[in-house]
Tab-separated table of C-alpha atoms in Angstrom:
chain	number	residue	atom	x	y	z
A	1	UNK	CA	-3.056	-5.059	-22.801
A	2	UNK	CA	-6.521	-6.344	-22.079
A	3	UNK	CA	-5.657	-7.168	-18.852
A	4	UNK	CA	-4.392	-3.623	-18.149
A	5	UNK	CA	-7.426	-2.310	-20.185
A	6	UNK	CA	-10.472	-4.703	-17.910
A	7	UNK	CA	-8.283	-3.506	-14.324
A	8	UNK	CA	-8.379	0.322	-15.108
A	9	UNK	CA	-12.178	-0.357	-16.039
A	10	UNK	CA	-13.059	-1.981	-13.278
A	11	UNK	CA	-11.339	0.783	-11.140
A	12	UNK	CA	-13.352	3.819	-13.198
A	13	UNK	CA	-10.761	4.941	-14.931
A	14	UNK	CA	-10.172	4.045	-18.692
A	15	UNK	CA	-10.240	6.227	-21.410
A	16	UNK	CA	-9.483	5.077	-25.230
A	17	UNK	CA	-7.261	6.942	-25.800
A	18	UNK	CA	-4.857	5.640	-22.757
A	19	UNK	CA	-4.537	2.670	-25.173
A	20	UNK	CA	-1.919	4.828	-27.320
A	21	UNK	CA	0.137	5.443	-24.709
A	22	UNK	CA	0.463	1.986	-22.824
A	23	UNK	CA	3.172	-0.419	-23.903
A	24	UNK	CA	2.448	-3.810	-21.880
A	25	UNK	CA	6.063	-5.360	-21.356
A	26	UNK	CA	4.548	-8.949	-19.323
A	27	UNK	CA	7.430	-10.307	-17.075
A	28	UNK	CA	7.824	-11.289	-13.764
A	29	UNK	CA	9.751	-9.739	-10.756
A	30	UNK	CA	11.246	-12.666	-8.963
A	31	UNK	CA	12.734	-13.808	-11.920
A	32	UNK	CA	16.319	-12.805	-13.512
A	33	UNK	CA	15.548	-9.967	-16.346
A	34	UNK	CA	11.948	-10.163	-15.072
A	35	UNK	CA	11.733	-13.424	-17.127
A	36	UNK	CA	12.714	-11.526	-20.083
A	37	UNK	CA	15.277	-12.411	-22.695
A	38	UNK	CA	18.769	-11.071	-22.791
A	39	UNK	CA	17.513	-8.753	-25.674
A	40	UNK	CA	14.395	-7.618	-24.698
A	41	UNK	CA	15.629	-6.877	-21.093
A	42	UNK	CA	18.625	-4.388	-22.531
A	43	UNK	CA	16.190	-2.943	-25.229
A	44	UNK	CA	14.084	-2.050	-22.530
A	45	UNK	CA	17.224	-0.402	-20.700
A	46	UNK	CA	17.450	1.173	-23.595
A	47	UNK	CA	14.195	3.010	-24.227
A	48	UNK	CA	13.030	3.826	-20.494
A	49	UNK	CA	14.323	7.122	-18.906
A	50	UNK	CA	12.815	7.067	-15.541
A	51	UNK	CA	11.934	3.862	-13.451
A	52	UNK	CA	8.779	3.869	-11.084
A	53	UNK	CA	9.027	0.675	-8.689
A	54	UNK	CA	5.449	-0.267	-7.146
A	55	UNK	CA	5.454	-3.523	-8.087
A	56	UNK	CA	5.626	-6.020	-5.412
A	57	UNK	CA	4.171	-9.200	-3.578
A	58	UNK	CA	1.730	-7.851	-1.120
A	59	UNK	CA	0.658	-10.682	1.633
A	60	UNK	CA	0.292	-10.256	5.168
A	61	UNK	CA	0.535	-13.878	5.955
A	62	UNK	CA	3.409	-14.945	3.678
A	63	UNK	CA	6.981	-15.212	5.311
A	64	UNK	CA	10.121	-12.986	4.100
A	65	UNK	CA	11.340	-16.353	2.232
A	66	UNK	CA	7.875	-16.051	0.056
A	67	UNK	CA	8.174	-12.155	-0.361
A	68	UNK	CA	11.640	-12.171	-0.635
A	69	UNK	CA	11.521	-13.101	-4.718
A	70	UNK	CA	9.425	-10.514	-6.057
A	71	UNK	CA	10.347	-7.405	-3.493
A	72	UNK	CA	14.030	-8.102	-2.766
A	73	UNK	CA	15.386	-9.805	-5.637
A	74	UNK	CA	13.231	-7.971	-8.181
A	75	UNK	CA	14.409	-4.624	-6.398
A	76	UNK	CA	18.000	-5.681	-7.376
A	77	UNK	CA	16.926	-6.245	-10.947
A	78	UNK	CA	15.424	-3.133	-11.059
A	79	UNK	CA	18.485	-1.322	-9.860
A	80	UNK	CA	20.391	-3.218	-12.908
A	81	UNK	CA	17.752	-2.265	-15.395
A	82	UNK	CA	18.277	1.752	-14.162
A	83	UNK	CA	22.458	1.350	-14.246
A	84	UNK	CA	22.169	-0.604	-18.128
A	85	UNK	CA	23.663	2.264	-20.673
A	86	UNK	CA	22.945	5.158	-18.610
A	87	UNK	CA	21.584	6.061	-14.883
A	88	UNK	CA	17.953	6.402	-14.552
A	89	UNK	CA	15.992	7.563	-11.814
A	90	UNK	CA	14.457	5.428	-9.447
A	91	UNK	CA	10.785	6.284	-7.674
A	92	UNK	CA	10.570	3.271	-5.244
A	93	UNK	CA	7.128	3.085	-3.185
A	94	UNK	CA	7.590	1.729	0.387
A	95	UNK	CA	6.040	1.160	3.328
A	96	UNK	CA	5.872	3.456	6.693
A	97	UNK	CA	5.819	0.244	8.307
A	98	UNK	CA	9.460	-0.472	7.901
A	99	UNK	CA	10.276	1.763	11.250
A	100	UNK	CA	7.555	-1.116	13.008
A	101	UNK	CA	8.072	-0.645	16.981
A	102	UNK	CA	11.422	1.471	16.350
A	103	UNK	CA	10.047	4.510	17.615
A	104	UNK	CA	7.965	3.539	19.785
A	105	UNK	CA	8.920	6.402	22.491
A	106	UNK	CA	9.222	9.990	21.976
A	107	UNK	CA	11.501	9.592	19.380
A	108	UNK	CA	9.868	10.621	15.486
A	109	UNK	CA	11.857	9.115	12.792
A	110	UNK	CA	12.623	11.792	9.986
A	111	UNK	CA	11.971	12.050	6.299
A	112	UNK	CA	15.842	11.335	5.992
A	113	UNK	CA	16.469	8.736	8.244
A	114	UNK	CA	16.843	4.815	7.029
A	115	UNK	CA	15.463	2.446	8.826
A	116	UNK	CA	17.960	0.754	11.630
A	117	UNK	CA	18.153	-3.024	12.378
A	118	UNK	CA	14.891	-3.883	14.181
A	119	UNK	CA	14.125	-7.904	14.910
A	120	UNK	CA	10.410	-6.494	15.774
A	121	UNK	CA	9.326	-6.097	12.397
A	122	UNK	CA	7.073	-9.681	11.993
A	123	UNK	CA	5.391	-9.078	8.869
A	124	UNK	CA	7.430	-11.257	5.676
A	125	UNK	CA	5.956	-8.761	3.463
A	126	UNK	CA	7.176	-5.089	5.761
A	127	UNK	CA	10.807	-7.294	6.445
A	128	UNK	CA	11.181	-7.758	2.387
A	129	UNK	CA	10.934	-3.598	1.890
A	130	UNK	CA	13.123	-3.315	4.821
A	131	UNK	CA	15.439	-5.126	2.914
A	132	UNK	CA	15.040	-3.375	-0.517
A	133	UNK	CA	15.271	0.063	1.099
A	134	UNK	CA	18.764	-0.935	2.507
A	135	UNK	CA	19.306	-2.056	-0.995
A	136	UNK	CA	18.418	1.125	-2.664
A	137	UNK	CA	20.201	2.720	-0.633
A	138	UNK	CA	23.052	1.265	-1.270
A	139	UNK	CA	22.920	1.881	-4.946
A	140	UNK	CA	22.369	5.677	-4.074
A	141	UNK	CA	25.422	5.805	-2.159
A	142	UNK	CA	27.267	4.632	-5.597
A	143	UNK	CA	25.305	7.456	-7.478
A	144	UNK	CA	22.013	6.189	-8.699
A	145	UNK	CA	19.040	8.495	-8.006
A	146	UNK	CA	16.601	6.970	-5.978
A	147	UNK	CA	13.763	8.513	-3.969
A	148	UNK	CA	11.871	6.621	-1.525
A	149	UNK	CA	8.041	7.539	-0.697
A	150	UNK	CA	7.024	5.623	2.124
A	151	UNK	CA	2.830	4.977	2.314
A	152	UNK	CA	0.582	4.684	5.239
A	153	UNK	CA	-1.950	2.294	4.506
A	154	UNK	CA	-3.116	3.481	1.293
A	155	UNK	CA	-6.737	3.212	1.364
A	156	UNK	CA	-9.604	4.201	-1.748
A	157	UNK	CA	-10.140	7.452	-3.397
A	158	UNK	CA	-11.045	10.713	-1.530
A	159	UNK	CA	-13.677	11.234	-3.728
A	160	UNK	CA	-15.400	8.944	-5.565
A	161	UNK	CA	-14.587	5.852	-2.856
A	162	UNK	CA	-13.264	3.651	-5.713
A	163	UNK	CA	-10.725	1.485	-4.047
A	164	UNK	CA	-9.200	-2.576	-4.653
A	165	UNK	CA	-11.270	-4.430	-2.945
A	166	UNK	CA	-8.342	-7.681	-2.151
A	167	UNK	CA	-6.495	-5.419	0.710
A	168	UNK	CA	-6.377	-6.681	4.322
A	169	UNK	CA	-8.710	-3.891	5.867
A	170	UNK	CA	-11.152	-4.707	2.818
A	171	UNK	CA	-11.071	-8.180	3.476
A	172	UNK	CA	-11.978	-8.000	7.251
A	173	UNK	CA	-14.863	-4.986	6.374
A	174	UNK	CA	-16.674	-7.156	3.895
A	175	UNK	CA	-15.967	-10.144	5.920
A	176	UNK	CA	-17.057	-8.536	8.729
A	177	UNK	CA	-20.550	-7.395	6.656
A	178	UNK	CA	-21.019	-10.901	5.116
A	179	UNK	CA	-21.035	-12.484	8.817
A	180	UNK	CA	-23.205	-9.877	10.058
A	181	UNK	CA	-20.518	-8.192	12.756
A	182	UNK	CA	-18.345	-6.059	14.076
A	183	UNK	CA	-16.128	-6.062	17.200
A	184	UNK	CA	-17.795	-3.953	20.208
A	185	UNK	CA	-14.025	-2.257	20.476
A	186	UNK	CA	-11.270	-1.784	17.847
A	187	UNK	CA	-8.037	0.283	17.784
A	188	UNK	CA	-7.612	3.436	15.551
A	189	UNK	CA	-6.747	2.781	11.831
A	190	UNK	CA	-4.287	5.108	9.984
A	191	UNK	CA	-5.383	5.059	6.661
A	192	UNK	CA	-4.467	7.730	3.116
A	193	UNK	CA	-6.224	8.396	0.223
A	194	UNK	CA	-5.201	6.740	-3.266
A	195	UNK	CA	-5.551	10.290	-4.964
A	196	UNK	CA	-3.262	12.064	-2.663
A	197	UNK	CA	-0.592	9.268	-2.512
A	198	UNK	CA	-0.675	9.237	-6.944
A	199	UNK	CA	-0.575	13.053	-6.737
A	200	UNK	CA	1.950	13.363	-4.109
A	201	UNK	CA	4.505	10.741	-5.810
A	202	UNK	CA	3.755	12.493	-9.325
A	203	UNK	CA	4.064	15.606	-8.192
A	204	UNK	CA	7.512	15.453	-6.034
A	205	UNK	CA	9.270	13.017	-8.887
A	206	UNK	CA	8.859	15.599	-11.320
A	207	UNK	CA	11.255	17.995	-8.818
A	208	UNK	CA	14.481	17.135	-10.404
A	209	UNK	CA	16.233	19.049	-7.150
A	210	UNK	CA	14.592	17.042	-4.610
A	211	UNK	CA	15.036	13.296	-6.590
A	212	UNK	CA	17.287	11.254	-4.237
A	213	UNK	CA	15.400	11.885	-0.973
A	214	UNK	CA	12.953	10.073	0.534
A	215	UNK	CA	9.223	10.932	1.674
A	216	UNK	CA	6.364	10.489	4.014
A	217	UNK	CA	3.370	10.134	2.662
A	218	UNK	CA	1.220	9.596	5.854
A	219	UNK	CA	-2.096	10.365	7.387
A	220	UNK	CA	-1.877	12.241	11.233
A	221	UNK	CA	-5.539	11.305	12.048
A	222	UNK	CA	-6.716	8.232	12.176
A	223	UNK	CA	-10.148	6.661	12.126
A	224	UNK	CA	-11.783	3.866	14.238
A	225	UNK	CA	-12.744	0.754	12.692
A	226	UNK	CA	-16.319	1.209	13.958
A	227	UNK	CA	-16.682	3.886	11.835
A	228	UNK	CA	-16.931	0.930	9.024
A	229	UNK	CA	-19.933	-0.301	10.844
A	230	UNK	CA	-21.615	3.178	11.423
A	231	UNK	CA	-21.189	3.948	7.454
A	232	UNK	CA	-22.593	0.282	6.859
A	233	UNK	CA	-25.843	0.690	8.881
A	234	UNK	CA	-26.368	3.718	7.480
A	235	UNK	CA	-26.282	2.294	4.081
A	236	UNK	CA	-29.088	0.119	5.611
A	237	UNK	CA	-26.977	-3.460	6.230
A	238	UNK	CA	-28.192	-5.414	8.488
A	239	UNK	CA	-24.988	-5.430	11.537
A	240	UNK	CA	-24.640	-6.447	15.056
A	241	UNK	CA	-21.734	-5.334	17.840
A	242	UNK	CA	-20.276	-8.359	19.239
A	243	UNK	CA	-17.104	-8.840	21.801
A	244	UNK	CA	-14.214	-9.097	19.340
A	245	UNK	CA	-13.537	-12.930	19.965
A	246	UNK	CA	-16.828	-13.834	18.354
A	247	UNK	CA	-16.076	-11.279	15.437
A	248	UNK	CA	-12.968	-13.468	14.844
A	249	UNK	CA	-14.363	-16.930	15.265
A	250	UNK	CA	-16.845	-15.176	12.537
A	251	UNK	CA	-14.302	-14.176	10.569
A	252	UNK	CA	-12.497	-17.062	10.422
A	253	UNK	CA	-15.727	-18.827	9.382
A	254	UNK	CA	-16.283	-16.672	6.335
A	255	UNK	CA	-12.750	-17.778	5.408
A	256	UNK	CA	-11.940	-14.053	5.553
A	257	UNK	CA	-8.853	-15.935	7.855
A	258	UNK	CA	-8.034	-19.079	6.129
A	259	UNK	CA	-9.070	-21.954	8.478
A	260	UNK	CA	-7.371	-24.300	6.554
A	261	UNK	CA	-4.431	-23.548	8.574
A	262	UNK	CA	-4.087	-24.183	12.193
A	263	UNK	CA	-2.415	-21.141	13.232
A	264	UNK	CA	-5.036	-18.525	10.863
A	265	UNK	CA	-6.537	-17.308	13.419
A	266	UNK	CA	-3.742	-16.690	15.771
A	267	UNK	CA	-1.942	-15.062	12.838
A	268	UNK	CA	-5.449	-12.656	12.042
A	269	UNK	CA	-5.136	-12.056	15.698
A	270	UNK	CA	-1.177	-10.757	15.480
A	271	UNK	CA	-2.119	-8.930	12.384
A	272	UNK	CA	-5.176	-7.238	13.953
A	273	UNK	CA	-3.161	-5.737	17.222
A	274	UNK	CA	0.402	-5.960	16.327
A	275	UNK	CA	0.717	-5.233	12.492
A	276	UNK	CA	-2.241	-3.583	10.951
A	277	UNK	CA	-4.046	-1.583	13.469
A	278	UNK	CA	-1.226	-0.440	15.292
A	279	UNK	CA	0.730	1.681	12.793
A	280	UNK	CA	-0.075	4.769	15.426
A	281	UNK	CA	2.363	3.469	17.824
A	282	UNK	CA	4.934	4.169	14.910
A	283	UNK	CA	6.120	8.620	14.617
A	284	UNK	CA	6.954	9.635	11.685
A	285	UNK	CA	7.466	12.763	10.518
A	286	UNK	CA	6.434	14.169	7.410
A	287	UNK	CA	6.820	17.944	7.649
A	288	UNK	CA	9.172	18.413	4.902
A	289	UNK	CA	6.908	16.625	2.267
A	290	UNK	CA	4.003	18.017	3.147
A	291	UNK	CA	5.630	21.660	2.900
A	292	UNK	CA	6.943	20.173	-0.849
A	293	UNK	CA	3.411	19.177	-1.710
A	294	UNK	CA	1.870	22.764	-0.175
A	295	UNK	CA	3.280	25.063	-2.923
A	296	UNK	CA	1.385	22.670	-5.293
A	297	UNK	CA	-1.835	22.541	-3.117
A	298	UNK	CA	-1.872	19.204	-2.478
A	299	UNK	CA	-2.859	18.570	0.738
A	300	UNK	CA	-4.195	15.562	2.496
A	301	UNK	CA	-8.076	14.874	2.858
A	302	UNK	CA	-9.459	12.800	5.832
A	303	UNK	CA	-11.170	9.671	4.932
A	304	UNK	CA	-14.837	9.805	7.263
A	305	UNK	CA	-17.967	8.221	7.165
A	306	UNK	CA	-19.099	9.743	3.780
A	307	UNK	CA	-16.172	8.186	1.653
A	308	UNK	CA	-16.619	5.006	3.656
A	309	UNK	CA	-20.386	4.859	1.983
A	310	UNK	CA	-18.798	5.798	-1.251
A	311	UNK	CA	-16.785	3.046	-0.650
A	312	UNK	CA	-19.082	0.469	-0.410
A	313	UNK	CA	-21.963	1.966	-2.918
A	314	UNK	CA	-18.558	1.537	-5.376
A	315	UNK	CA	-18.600	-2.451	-3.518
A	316	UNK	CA	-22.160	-2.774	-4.403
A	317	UNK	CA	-21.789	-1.643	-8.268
A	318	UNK	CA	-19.057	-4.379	-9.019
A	319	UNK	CA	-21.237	-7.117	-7.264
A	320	UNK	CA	-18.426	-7.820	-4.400
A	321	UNK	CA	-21.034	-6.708	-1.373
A	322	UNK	CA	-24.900	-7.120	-1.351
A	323	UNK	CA	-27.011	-6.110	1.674
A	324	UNK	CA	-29.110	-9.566	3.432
């Protein structure tokens, strides 16, 4: 529990009284009965009604083999857990990402479309909820409910800027800070805010005639990385614009890319233009949710330079950036 209790306060959001309502269960996905016993895993079938799924290994540089435990196998654990003494729902949170390079033309993949066969997805961790979805989908076919919201990159807080500071776009913005740089060019970066992606899933779960369908939950604008660096100097950090090979041999040297390893940088490299700012090359539609999410006002807010600042002034309170 105090590990629960120290993550919510670092993120802003305790309150004592959440204490009452949190039951820590501590187990581990890529393990049979999440590393539970025999017992504990049925009582637990017992007791939970509804079954949200956002747990998962999240690495960028790992290989399917290394994702695979947690996200695939732990997917199939979860679909025993919600089949154990009677059918729960399932709320699984995906990725957009798993249509990668599929629709690449005109085609826009709908809300209700699964994603085909597609040897261009190169990211362990996208090719791992590729796999689950299929999964899932499977076990709706034999009648379990399971809805499927897939994410954008989900990116900090509309409002406040409060955001985890270990994601891949973090990493190369405070890397990026630390060495002093940022690349003179950069592609466009789809990004969503936590808030509307918590509300959103919330929200449309709760709609017992729309459980069993799957979502978008996607940003249409995007937002240049350099955008990062105008929000930065305005904060008053000290930055330079350099060609976007020296912002990666930088990089690399602030071990934002592990040089340890050979191939780092030429991984950061496929991760920069193939896999993390390229999401636009990837249509999906998301007019159904987004007319769901209407008649509850929800609608999506642009991240721009102000929440950026927030962003980092939140950075600067926890000690993780300092200006030099």
């Amino acid at each position: 529990m105090l590990r629960i209790k120290n993550n919510m306060i670092f993120y802003e959001l305790w309150k004592d009284e959440m204490g009452e309502r949190i039951v820590p269960v501590a187990g581990d996905l890529s393990k049979v009965n999440f590393g539970l016993s025999e017992g504990e895993f049925l009582d637990l079938a017992r007791k939970v009604s509804v079954i949200y799924h956002n747990g998962a290994l999240v690495n960028f540089f790992y290989p399917y083999t290394v994702n695979k435990g947690a996200n695939v196998f732990g997917t199939k654990e979860i679909i025993r857990l919600a089949t154990l003494y009677r059918v729960k729902p399932i709320h699984f949170i995906s990725t957009a990402a798993v249509f990668a390079s599929e629709h690449n033309d005109s085609t826009i993949a709908l809300e209700e479309e699964m994603p085909g066969y597609n040897t261009n997805i190169g990211i362990g961790y996208v090719q791992s909820k590729w796999v689950a979805e299929h999964i899932l989908q499977i076990a709706r076919d034999r009648g379990v409910p399971v809805s499927i919201y897939r994410c954008g990159r989900v990116f900090s807080h509309s409002k406040s800027g409060v955001c985890q500071p270990n994601d891949f776009i973090w990493n190369l913005f405070l890397g990026s800070i630390e060495a002093g740089v940022f690349p003179d060019s950069s592609p466009e970066i789809e990004i969503i805010p936590v808030d509307y992606v918590s509300k959103s899933v919330v929200y449309l779960s709760q709609q017992n005639e729309h459980i069993g369908q799957n979502f978008h939950l996607i940003q249409t604008e995007t937002i240049s990385f350099q955008t990062f660096y105008h929000a930065a100097l305005e904060l008053n950090y000290s930055l330079k614009l350099v060609p976007y090979e020296e912002w990666m041999d930088s990089l690399q040297s602030k071990h934002v890319l592990d040089k340890s390893k050979d191939s780092a940088k030429a991984i950061g490299s496929h991760l920069l233009t193939n896999g993390v700012f390229n999401d636009n090359q990837i249509i999906l539609s998301n007019r159904k949710t987004r007319r769901l999410l209407s008649k509850a006002g929800i609608e999506i807010l642009n991240i721009d330079i102000t929440v950026i600042k927030a962003n980092l002034s939140f950075f600067e309170r926890k000690g993780i950036v300092r200006k030099h």
